[in-house]
GROMACS .gro file of C-alpha atoms in nm:
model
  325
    1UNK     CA    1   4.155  -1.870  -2.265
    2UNK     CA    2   4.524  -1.986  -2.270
    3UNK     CA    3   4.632  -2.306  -2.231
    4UNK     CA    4   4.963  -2.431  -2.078
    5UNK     CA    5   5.224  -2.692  -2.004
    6UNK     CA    6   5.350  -2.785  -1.678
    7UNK     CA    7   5.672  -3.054  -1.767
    8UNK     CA    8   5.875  -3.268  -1.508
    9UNK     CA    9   6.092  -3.406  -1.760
   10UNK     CA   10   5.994  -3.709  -1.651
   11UNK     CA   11   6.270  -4.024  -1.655
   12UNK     CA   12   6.069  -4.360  -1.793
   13UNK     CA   13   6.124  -4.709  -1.700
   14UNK     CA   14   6.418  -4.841  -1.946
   15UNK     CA   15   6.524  -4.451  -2.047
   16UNK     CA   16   6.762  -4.197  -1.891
   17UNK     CA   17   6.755  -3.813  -1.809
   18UNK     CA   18   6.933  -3.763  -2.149
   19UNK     CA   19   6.629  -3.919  -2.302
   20UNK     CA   20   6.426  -3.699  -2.099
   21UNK     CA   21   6.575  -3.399  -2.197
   22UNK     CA   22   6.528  -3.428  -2.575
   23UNK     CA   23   6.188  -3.544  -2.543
   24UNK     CA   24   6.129  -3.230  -2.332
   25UNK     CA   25   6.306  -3.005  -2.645
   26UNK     CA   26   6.096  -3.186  -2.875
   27UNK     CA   27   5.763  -3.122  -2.676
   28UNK     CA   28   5.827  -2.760  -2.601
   29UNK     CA   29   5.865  -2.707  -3.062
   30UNK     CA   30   5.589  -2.930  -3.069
   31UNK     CA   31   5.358  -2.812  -2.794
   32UNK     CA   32   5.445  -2.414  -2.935
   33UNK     CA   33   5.321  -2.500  -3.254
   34UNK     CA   34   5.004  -2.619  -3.097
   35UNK     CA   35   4.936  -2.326  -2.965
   36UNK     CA   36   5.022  -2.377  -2.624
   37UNK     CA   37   5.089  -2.022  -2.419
   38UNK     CA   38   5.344  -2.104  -2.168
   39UNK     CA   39   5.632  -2.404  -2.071
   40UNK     CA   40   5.706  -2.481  -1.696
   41UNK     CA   41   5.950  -2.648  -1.578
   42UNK     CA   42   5.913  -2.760  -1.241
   43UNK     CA   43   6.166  -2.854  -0.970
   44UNK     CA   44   6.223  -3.201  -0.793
   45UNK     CA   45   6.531  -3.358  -0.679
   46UNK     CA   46   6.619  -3.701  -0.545
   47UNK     CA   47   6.324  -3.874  -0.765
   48UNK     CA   48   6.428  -4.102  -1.004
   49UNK     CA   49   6.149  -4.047  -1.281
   50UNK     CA   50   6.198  -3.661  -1.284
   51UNK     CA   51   6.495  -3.528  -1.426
   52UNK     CA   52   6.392  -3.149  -1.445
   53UNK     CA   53   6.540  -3.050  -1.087
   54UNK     CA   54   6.838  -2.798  -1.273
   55UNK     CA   55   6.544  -2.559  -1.359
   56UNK     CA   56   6.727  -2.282  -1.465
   57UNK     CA   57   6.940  -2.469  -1.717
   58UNK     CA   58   6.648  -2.605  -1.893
   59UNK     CA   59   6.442  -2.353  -1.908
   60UNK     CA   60   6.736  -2.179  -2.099
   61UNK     CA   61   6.775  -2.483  -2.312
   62UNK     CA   62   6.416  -2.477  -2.394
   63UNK     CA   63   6.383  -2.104  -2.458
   64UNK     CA   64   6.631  -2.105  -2.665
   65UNK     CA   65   6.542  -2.425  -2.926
   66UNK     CA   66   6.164  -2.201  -2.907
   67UNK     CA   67   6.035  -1.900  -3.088
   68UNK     CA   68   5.737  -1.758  -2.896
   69UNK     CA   69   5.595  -1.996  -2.596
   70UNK     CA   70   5.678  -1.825  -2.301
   71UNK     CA   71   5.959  -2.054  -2.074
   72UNK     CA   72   5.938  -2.072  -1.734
   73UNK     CA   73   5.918  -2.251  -1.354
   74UNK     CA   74   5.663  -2.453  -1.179
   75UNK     CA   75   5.843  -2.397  -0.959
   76UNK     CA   76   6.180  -2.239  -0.848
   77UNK     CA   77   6.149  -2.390  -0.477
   78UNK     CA   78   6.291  -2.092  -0.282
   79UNK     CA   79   6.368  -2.284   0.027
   80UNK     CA   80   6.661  -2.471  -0.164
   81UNK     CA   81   6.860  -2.104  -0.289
   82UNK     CA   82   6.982  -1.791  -0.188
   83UNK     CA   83   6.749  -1.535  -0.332
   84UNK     CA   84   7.048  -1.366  -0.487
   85UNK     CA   85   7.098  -1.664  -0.703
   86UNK     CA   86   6.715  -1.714  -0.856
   87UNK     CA   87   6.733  -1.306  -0.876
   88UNK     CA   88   7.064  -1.397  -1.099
   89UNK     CA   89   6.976  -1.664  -1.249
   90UNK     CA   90   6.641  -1.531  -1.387
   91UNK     CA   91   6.726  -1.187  -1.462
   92UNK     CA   92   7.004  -1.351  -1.678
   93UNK     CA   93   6.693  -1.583  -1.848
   94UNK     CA   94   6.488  -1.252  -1.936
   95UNK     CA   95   6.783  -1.047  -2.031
   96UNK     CA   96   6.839  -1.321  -2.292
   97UNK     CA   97   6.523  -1.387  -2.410
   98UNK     CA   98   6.281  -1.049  -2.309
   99UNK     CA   99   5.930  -1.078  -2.285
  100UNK     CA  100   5.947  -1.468  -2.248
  101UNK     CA  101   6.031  -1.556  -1.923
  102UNK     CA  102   5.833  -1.649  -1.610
  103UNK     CA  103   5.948  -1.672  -1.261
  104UNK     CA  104   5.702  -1.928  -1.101
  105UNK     CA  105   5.826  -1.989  -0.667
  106UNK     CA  106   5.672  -2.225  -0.462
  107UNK     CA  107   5.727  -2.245  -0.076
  108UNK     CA  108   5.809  -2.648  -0.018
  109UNK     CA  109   6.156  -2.794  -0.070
  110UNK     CA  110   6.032  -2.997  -0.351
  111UNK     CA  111   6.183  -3.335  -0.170
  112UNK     CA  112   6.262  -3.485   0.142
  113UNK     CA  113   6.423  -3.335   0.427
  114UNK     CA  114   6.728  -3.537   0.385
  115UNK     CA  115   6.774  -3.385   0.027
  116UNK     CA  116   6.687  -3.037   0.168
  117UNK     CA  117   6.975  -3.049   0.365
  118UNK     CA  118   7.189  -3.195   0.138
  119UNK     CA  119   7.068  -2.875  -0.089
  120UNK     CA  120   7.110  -2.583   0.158
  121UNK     CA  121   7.170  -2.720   0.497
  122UNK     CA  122   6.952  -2.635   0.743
  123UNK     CA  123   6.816  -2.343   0.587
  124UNK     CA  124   6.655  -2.582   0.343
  125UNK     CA  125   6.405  -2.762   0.593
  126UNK     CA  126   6.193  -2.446   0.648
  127UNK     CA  127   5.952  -2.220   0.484
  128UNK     CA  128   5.881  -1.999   0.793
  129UNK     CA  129   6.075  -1.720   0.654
  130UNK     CA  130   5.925  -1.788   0.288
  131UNK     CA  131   5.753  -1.385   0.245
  132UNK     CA  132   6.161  -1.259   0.399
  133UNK     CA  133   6.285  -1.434   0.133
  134UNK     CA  134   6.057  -1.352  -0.155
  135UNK     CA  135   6.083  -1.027  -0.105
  136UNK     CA  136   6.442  -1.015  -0.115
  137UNK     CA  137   6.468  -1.205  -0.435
  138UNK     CA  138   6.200  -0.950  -0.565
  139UNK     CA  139   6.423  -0.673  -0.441
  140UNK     CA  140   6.691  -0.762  -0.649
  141UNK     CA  141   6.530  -0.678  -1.002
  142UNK     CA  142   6.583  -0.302  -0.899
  143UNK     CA  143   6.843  -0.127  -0.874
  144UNK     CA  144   6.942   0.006  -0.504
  145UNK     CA  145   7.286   0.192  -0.471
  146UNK     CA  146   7.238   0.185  -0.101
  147UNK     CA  147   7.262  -0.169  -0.089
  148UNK     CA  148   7.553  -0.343  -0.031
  149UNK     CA  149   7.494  -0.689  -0.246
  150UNK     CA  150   7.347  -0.662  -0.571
  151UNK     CA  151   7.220  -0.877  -0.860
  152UNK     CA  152   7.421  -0.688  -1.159
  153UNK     CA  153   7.220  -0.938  -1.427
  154UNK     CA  154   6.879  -0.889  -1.269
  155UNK     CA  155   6.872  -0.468  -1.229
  156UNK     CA  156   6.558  -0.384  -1.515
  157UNK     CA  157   6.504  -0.790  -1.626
  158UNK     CA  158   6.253  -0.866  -1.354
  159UNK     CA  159   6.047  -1.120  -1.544
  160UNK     CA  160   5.624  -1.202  -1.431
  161UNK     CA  161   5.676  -1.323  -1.078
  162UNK     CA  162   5.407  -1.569  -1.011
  163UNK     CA  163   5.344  -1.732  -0.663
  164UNK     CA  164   5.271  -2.156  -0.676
  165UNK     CA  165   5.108  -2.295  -0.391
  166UNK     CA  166   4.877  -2.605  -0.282
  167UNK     CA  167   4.720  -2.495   0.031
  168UNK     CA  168   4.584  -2.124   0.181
  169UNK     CA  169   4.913  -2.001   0.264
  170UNK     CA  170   5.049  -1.921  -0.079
  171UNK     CA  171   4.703  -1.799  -0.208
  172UNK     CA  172   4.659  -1.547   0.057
  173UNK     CA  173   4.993  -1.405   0.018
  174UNK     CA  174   4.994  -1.403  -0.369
  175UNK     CA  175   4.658  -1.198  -0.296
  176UNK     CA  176   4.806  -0.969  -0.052
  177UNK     CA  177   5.119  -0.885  -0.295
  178UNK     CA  178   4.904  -0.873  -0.607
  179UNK     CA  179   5.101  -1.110  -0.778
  180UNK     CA  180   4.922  -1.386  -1.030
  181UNK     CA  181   4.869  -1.723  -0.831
  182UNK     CA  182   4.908  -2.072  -0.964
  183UNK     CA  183   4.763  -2.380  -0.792
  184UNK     CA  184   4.862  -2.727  -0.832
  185UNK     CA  185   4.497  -2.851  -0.850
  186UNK     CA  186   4.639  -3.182  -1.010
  187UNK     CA  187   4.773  -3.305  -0.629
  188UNK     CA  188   4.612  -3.108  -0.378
  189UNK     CA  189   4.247  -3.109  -0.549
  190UNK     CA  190   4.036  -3.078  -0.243
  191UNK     CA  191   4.248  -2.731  -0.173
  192UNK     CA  192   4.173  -2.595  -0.523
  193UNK     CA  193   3.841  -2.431  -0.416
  194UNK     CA  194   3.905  -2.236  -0.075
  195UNK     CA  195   4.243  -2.158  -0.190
  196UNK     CA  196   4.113  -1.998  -0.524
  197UNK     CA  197   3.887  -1.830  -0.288
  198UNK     CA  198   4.130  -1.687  -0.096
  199UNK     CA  199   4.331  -1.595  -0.305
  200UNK     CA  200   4.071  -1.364  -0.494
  201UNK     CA  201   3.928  -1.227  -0.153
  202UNK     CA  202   4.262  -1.115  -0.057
  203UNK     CA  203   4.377  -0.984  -0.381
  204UNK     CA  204   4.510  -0.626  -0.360
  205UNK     CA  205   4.608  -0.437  -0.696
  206UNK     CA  206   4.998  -0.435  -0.731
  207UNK     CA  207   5.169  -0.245  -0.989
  208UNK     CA  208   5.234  -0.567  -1.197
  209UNK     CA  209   4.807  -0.657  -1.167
  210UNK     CA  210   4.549  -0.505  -1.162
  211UNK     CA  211   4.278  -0.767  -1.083
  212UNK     CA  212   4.309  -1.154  -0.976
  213UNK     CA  213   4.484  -1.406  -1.193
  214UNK     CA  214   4.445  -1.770  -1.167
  215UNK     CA  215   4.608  -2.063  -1.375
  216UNK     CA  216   4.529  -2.461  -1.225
  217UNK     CA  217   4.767  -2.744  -1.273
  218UNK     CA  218   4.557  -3.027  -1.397
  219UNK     CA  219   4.658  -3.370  -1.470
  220UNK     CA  220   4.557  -3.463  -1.827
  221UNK     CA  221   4.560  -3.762  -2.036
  222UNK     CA  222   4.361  -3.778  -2.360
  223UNK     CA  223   4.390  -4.074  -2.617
  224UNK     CA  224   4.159  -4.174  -2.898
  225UNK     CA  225   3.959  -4.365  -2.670
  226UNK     CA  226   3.865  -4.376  -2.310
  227UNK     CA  227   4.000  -4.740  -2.239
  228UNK     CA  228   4.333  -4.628  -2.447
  229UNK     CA  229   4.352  -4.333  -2.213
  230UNK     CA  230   4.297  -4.513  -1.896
  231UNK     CA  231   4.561  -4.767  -1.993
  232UNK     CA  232   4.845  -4.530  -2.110
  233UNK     CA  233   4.765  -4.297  -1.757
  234UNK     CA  234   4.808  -4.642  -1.594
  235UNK     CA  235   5.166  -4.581  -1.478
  236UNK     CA  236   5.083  -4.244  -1.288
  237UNK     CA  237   4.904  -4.464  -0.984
  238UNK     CA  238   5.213  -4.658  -0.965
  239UNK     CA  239   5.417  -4.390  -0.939
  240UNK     CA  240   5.174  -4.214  -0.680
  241UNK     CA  241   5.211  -4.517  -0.514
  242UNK     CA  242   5.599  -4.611  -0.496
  243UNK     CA  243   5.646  -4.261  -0.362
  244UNK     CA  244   5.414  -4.330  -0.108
  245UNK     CA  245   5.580  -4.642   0.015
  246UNK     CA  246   5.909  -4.401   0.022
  247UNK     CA  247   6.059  -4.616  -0.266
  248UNK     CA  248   5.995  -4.337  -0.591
  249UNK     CA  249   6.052  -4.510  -0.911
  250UNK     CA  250   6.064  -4.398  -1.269
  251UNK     CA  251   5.813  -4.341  -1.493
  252UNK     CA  252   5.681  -4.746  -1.552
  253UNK     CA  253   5.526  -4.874  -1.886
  254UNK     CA  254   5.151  -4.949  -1.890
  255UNK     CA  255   5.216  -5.315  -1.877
  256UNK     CA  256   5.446  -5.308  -1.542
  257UNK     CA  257   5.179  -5.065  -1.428
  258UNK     CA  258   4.890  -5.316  -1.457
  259UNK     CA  259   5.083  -5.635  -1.378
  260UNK     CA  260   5.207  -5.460  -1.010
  261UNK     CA  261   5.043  -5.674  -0.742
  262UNK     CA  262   4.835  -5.392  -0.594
  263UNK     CA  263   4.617  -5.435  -0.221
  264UNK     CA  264   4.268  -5.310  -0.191
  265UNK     CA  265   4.442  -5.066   0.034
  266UNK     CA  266   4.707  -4.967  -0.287
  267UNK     CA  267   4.390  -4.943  -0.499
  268UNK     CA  268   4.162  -4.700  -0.273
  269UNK     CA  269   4.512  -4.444  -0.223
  270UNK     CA  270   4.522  -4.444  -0.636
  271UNK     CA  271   4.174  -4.386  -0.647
  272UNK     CA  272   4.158  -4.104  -0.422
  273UNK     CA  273   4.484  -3.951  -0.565
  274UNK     CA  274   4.372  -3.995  -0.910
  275UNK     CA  275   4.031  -3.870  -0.867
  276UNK     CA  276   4.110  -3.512  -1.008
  277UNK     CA  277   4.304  -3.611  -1.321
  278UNK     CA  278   4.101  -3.547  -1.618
  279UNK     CA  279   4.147  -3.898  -1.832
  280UNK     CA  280   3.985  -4.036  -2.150
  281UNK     CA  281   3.900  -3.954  -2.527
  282UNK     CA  282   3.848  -3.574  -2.633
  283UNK     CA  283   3.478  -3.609  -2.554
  284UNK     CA  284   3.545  -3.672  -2.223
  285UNK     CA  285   3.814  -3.438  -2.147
  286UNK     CA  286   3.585  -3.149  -2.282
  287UNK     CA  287   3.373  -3.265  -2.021
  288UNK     CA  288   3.616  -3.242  -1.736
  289UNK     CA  289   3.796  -2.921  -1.853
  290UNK     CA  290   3.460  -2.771  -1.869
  291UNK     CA  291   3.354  -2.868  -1.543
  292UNK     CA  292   3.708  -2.768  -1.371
  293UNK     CA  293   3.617  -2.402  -1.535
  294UNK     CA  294   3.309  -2.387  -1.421
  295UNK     CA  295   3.355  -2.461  -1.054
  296UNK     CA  296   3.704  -2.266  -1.058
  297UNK     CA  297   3.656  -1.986  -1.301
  298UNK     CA  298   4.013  -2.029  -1.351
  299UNK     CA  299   4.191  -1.770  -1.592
  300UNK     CA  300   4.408  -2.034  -1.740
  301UNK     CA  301   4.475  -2.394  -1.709
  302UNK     CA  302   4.787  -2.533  -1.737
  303UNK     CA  303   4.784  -2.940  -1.834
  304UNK     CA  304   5.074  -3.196  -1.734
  305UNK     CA  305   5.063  -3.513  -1.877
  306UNK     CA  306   5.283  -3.803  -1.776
  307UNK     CA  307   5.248  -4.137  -1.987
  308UNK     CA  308   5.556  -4.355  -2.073
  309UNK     CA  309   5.538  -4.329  -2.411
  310UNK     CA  310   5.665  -4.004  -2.570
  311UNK     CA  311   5.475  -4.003  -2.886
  312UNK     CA  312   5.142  -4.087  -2.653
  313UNK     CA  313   5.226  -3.760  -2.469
  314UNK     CA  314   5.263  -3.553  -2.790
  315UNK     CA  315   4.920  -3.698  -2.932
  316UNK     CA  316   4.755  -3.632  -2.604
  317UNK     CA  317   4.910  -3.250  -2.626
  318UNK     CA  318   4.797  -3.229  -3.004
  319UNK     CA  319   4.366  -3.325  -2.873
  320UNK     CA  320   4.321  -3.120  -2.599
  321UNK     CA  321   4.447  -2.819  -2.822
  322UNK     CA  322   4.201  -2.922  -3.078
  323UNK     CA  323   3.955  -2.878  -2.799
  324UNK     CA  324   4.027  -2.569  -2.660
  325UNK     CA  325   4.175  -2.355  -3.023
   0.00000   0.00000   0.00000
């Protein structure tokens, strides 16, 4: 089954979104000649570890330093842009590179409310009109002479439309419009199972699938060694954390990670939000990819991994695809 990478571009302690960026060119070659099936990109603003929030632009960069790994977003947040902008944006992506591109939405703002504004006003705080808007921006890949805006660049370069989603609402309307479904089982774990559900139950054949299609986010860290693993995914509960508090930090080194002066209360929120990453050696990430697959039946997993150190990322990329090739 195909496995996949889900990249935030992610801004470490002591680094800088230029750093970011070629470590994200060099994982995309790298992670391509591994075998890997797809590259998402996915959208944040306003955090200061995650530099990935022009989407577009680097999933252009990236398609165009790669060959054959299909490029695209997880997610374009649709509450942030006119439709007639993704619609442009993307059909200008898959006229320049056909056959790669994937157009991955999701239904939150991908920040806070503040930054939602500051990114499309008031339009930006709400999803309620979220299937209006999707099916506008799905409108626009075809041509309609009766209509009196048009995307020029998107008319015949409509790329896979995929719906992202970490609750029912998404899965049940990915069903209904027969469109492939990916859920971000790496932060909303206790959602993967009835939304996977859901999804399937209310699947109806579409002209772009003809049966269900799932692909799971999971969090994955794999080192030589189990302790080696735990310490270099360290960082993550930190960063889980800081967010928490309202006070989102870059990505921090293992050592700041383990010398923070955590409560019992800090510890039990990282243990409950890191309870679905899958970390340790290649033994025991067999183990947990195995299990995930068995309880999910998932068509395709896609793995992010976010450790400080780039060349730990890479190495941790390079063992899971000895596992699964």
């Amino acid at each position: 089954m195909p496995f996949s990478v889900l990249d935030l571009a992610p801004v470490v302690s002591g680094g800088d979104a230029a750093t970011a960026f070629r470590n994200t060119l060099d994982l995309a070659r790298h992670t391509e000649q591994l075998g890997y099936h797809r590259y998402w990109l996915a959208e944040h603003h306003n955090m200061p570890g995650i530099a990935s929030s022009a989407t577009a632009v680097l999933i252009g960069h990236v398609a165009d330093a790669t060959e054959r790994i299909r490029v695209g977003s997880g997610g374009v947040m649709l509450p942030n842009h006119a439709p007639l902008v993704v619609a442009e944006q993307f059909g200008t992506l898959e006229a320049l590179h056909p056959g790669r591109i994937d157009l991955g939405i999701g239904r939150a703002p991908g920040t806070d409310q503040r930054t939602a504004y500051a990114l499309r006003g008031a339009a930006g705080l709400s999803a309620e009109d979220f299937p209006q808007r999707l099916a506008e921006l799905i409108a626009y890949f075809e041509k309609d002479e009766e209509r009196p805006v048009n995307a020029v660049a998107a008319e015949g370069n409509r790329p896979p439309v995929w719906l992202l989603g970490s609750s029912g609402f998404s899965a049940q309307l990915a069903g209904m419009l027969g469109l492939p479904f990916s859920f971000a089982h790496h932060f909303s774990s206790e959602n993967t199972l009835p939304a996977v559900k859901l999804y399937r139950d209310s699947f109806r054949p579409s002209a772009v699938l003809d049966e269900p299609y799932v692909m799971l986010g999971a969090a994955v860290t794999c080192a030589e060694t189990d302790e080696q693993a735990r310490w270099i995914a360290g960082p993550n509960g930190l960063t889980l954390l800081s967010l928490r508090k309202g006070r989102p930090i870059p990505l921090p080194t293992p050592q700041e990670a383990a010398d923070y002066p955590y409560t019992d209360l800090d510890r039990a929120f990282i243990e409950d939000r890191m309870a679905s990453s899958i970390v340790g050696s290649p033994e025991t990430v067999r183990k947990g990819l195995e299990s995930l697959l068995a309880d999910t039946e998932a068509d395709e997993i896609m793995v992010t991994t976010m450790v400080h150190d780039h060349a730990d990322r890479r190495r941790s990329y390079e063992l899971v695809a000895e596992l699964v090739n």
